[in-house]
Coordinates of C-alpha atoms in Angstrom, one line a residue:
X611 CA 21.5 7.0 -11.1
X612 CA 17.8 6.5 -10.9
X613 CA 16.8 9.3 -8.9
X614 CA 14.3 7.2 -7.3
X615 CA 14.2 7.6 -2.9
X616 CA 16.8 4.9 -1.2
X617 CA 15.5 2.7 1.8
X618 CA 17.4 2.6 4.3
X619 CA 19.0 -1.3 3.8
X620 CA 20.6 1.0 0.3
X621 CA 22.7 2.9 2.3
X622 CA 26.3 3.4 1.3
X623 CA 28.7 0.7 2.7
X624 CA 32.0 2.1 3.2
X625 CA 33.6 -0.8 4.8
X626 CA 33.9 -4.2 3.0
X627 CA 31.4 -5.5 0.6
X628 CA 28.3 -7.4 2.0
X629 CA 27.9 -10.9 0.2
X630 CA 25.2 -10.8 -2.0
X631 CA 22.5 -12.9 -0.9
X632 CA 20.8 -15.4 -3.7
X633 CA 17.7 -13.9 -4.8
X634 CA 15.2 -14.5 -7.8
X635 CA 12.4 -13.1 -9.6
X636 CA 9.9 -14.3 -12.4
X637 CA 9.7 -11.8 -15.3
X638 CA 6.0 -12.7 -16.7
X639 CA 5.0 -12.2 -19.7
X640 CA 2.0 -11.9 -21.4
X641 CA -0.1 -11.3 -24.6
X642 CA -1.9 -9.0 -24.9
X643 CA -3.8 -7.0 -26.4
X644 CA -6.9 -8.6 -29.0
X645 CA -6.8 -10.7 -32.0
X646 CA -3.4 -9.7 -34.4
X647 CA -3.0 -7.0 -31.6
X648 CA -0.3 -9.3 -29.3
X649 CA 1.9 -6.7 -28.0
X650 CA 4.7 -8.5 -25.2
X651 CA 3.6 -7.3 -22.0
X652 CA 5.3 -8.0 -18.5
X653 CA 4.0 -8.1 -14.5
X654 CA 5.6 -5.6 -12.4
X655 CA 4.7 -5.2 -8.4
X656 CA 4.6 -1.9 -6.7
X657 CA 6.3 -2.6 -3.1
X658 CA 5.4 -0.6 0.2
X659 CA 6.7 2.5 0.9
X660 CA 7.3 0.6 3.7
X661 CA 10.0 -1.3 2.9
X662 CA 13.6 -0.6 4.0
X663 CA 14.6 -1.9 0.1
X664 CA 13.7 0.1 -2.9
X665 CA 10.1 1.2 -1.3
X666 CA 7.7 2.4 -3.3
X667 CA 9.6 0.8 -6.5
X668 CA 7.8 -1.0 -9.2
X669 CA 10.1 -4.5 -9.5
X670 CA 9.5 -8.2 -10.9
X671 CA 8.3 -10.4 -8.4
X672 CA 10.9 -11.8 -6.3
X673 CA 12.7 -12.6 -3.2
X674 CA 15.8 -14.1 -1.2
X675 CA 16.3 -17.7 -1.8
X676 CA 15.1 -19.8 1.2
X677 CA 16.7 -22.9 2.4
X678 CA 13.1 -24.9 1.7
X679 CA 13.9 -23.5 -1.9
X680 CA 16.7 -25.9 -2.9
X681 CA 20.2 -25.3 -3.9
X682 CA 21.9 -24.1 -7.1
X683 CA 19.7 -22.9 -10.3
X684 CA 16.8 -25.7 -9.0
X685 CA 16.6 -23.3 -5.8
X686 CA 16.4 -19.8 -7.9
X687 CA 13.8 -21.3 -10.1
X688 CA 12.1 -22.4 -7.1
X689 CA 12.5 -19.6 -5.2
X690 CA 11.5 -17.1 -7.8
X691 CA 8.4 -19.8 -8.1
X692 CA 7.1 -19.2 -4.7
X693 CA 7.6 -15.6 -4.2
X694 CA 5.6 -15.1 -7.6
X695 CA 2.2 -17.0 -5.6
X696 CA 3.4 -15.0 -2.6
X697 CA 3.4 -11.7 -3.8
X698 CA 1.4 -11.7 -7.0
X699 CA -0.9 -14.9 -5.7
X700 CA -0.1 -16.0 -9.1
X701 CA 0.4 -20.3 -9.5
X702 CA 2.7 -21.7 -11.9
X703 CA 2.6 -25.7 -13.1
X704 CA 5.3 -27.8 -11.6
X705 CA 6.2 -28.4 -15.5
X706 CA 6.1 -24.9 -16.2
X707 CA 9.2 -23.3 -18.4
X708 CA 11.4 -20.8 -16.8
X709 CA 13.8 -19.7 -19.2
X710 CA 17.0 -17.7 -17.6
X711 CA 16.9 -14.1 -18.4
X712 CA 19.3 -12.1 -16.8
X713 CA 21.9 -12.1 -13.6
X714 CA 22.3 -9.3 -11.8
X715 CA 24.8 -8.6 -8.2
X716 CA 24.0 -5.2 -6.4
X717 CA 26.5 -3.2 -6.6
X718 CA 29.4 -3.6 -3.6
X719 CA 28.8 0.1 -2.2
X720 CA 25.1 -0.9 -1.0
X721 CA 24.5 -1.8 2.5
X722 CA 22.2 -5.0 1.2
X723 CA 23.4 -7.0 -1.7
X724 CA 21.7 -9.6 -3.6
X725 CA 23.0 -11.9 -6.6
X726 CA 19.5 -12.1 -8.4
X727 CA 18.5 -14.6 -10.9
X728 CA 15.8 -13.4 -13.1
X729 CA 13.4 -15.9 -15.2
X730 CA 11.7 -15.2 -18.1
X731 CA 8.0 -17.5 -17.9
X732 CA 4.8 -17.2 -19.4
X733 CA 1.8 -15.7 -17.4
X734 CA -1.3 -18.7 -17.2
X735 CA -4.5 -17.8 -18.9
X736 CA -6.9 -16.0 -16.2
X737 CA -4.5 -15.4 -13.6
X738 CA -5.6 -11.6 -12.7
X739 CA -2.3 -10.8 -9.9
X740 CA -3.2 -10.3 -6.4
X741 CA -0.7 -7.9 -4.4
X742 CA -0.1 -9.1 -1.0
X743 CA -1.2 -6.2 0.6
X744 CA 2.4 -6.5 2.7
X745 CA 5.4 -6.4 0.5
X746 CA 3.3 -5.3 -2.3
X747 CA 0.6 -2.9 -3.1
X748 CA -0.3 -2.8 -6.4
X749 CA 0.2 -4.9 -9.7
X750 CA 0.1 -3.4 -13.2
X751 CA 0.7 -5.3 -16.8
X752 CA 2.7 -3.1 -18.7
X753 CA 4.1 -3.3 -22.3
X754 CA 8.1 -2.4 -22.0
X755 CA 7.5 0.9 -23.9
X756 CA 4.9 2.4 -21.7
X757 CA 6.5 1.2 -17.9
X758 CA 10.1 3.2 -19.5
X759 CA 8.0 5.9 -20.7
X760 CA 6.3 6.1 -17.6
X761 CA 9.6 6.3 -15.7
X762 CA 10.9 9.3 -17.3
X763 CA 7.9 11.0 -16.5
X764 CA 8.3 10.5 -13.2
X765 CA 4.6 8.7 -13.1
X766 CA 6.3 5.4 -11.5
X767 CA 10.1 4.6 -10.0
X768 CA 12.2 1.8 -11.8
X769 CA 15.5 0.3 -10.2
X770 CA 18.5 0.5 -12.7
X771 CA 18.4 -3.2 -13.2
X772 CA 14.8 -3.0 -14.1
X773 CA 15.1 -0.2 -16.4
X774 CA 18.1 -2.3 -18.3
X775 CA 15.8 -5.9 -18.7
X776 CA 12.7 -3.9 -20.0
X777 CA 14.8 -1.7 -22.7
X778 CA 16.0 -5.4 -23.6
X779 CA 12.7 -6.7 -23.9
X780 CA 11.6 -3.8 -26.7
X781 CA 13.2 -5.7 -29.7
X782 CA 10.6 -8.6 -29.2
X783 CA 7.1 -8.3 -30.5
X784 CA 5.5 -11.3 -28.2
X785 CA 6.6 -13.0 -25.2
X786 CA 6.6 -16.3 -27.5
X787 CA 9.7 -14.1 -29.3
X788 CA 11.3 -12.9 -26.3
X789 CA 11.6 -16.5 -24.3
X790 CA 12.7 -18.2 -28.1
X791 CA 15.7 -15.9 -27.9
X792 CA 16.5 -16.4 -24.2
X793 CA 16.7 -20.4 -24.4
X794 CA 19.7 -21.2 -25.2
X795 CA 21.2 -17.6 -24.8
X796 CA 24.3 -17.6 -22.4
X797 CA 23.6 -15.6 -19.6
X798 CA 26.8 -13.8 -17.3
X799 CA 26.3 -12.1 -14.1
X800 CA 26.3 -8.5 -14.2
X801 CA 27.9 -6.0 -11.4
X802 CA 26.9 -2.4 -11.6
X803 CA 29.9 -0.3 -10.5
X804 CA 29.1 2.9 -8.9
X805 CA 31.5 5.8 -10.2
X806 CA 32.0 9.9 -9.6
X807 CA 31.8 11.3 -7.0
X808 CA 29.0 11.3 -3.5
X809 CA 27.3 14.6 -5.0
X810 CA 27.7 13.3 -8.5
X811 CA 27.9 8.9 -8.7
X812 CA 27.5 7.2 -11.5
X813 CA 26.8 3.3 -12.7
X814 CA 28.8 1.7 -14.6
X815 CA 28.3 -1.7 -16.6
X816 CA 30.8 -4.3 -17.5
X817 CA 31.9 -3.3 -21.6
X818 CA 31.4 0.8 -20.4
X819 CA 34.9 2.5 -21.3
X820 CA 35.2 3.4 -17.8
X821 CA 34.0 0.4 -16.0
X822 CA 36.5 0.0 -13.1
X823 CA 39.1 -2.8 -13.7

């Protein structure tokens, strides 16, 4: 596990799974750094301690797919389109390119489940992120390395899936790299499965040895 404080809509379900509600989020990237220096770097929101999901966690901008957002992957991309202006007051172009990143379902012991589409998308040239002061509190750019790093010292909290998309970013050297690889990379849904037992659990991923059948 994460070790990171639960909210109380991530309590244990111990009757039958919740559906997962659609969700998306908008992975933005950047370059930064100077001149040659053009190390990939990627957005990440603090939410409220507040919130009754993951509070005080450091996640991609994103929310539940509304029924104003459209239906099938033209509703995620929209979806994850709006809640990057609503929580990061960040704009992208009507022709701008989302690129399919990741798929991720909470696993079906949580109390709140989400099947979350995440888009990899290039941040717009000085376009400094606003939190809303609501759902979020603070907005960071942070090169892969340094957010991970950052976790294990217990400086900032990461979600599992969070932790897993940023270690997959580290291969690339620039954002240009990372959404080359992701464009016509097939992209399956992946369910955490929560193993162990309640004073010991452990997550699982589809391929581990002892991922459940």
């Amino acid at each position: 596990m994460d070790g990171r404080r639960r909210g109380p809509a991530e309590a244990p379900n111990l009757g039958e799974p919740a559906v997962p509600r659609p969700a998306a989020s908008v992975v933005l990237l950047r370059r930064g750094g100077k001149h040659k220096q053009r190390a990939l770097e990627v957005l990440l929101l603090k939410r409220t301690e507040e919130a009754k999901f993951m509070p005080g966690v450091w996640v991609f901008p994103g929310g539940s797919v509304d029924e104003t957002d459209g239906t099938g992957e033209d509703g995620y991309r929209a979806c994850a389109v709006r809640e990057l202006e609503e929580e990061a007051g960040i704009a992208l172009q009507d022709d701008q390119e989302l690129v399919l990143f990741s798929r991720w379902i909470t696993p079906e012991v949580v109390s709140r489940r989400f099947d979350a589409w995440f888009f990899l998308a290039l941040a717009p040239a000085h376009a400094p992120p606003k939190p809303d002061g609501i759902e979020t509190v603070d907005a960071n750019w942070f090169e892969p390395e340094r957010a991970l790093a950052a976790q294990s010292a217990g400086e900032l909290a990461l979600s599992f899936p969070t932790i897993h998309q940023l270690k997959s970013l580290l291969p690339f050297a620039s954002s240009d790299d990372a959404l080359a690889a992701h464009r016509e990379a097939a992209v399956e849904p992946i369910l955490p499965k929560v193993i162990g037992t309640p004073e010991d659990p452990r997550v699982v991923l589809p391929g581990d040895p002892d991922y459940p059948a």
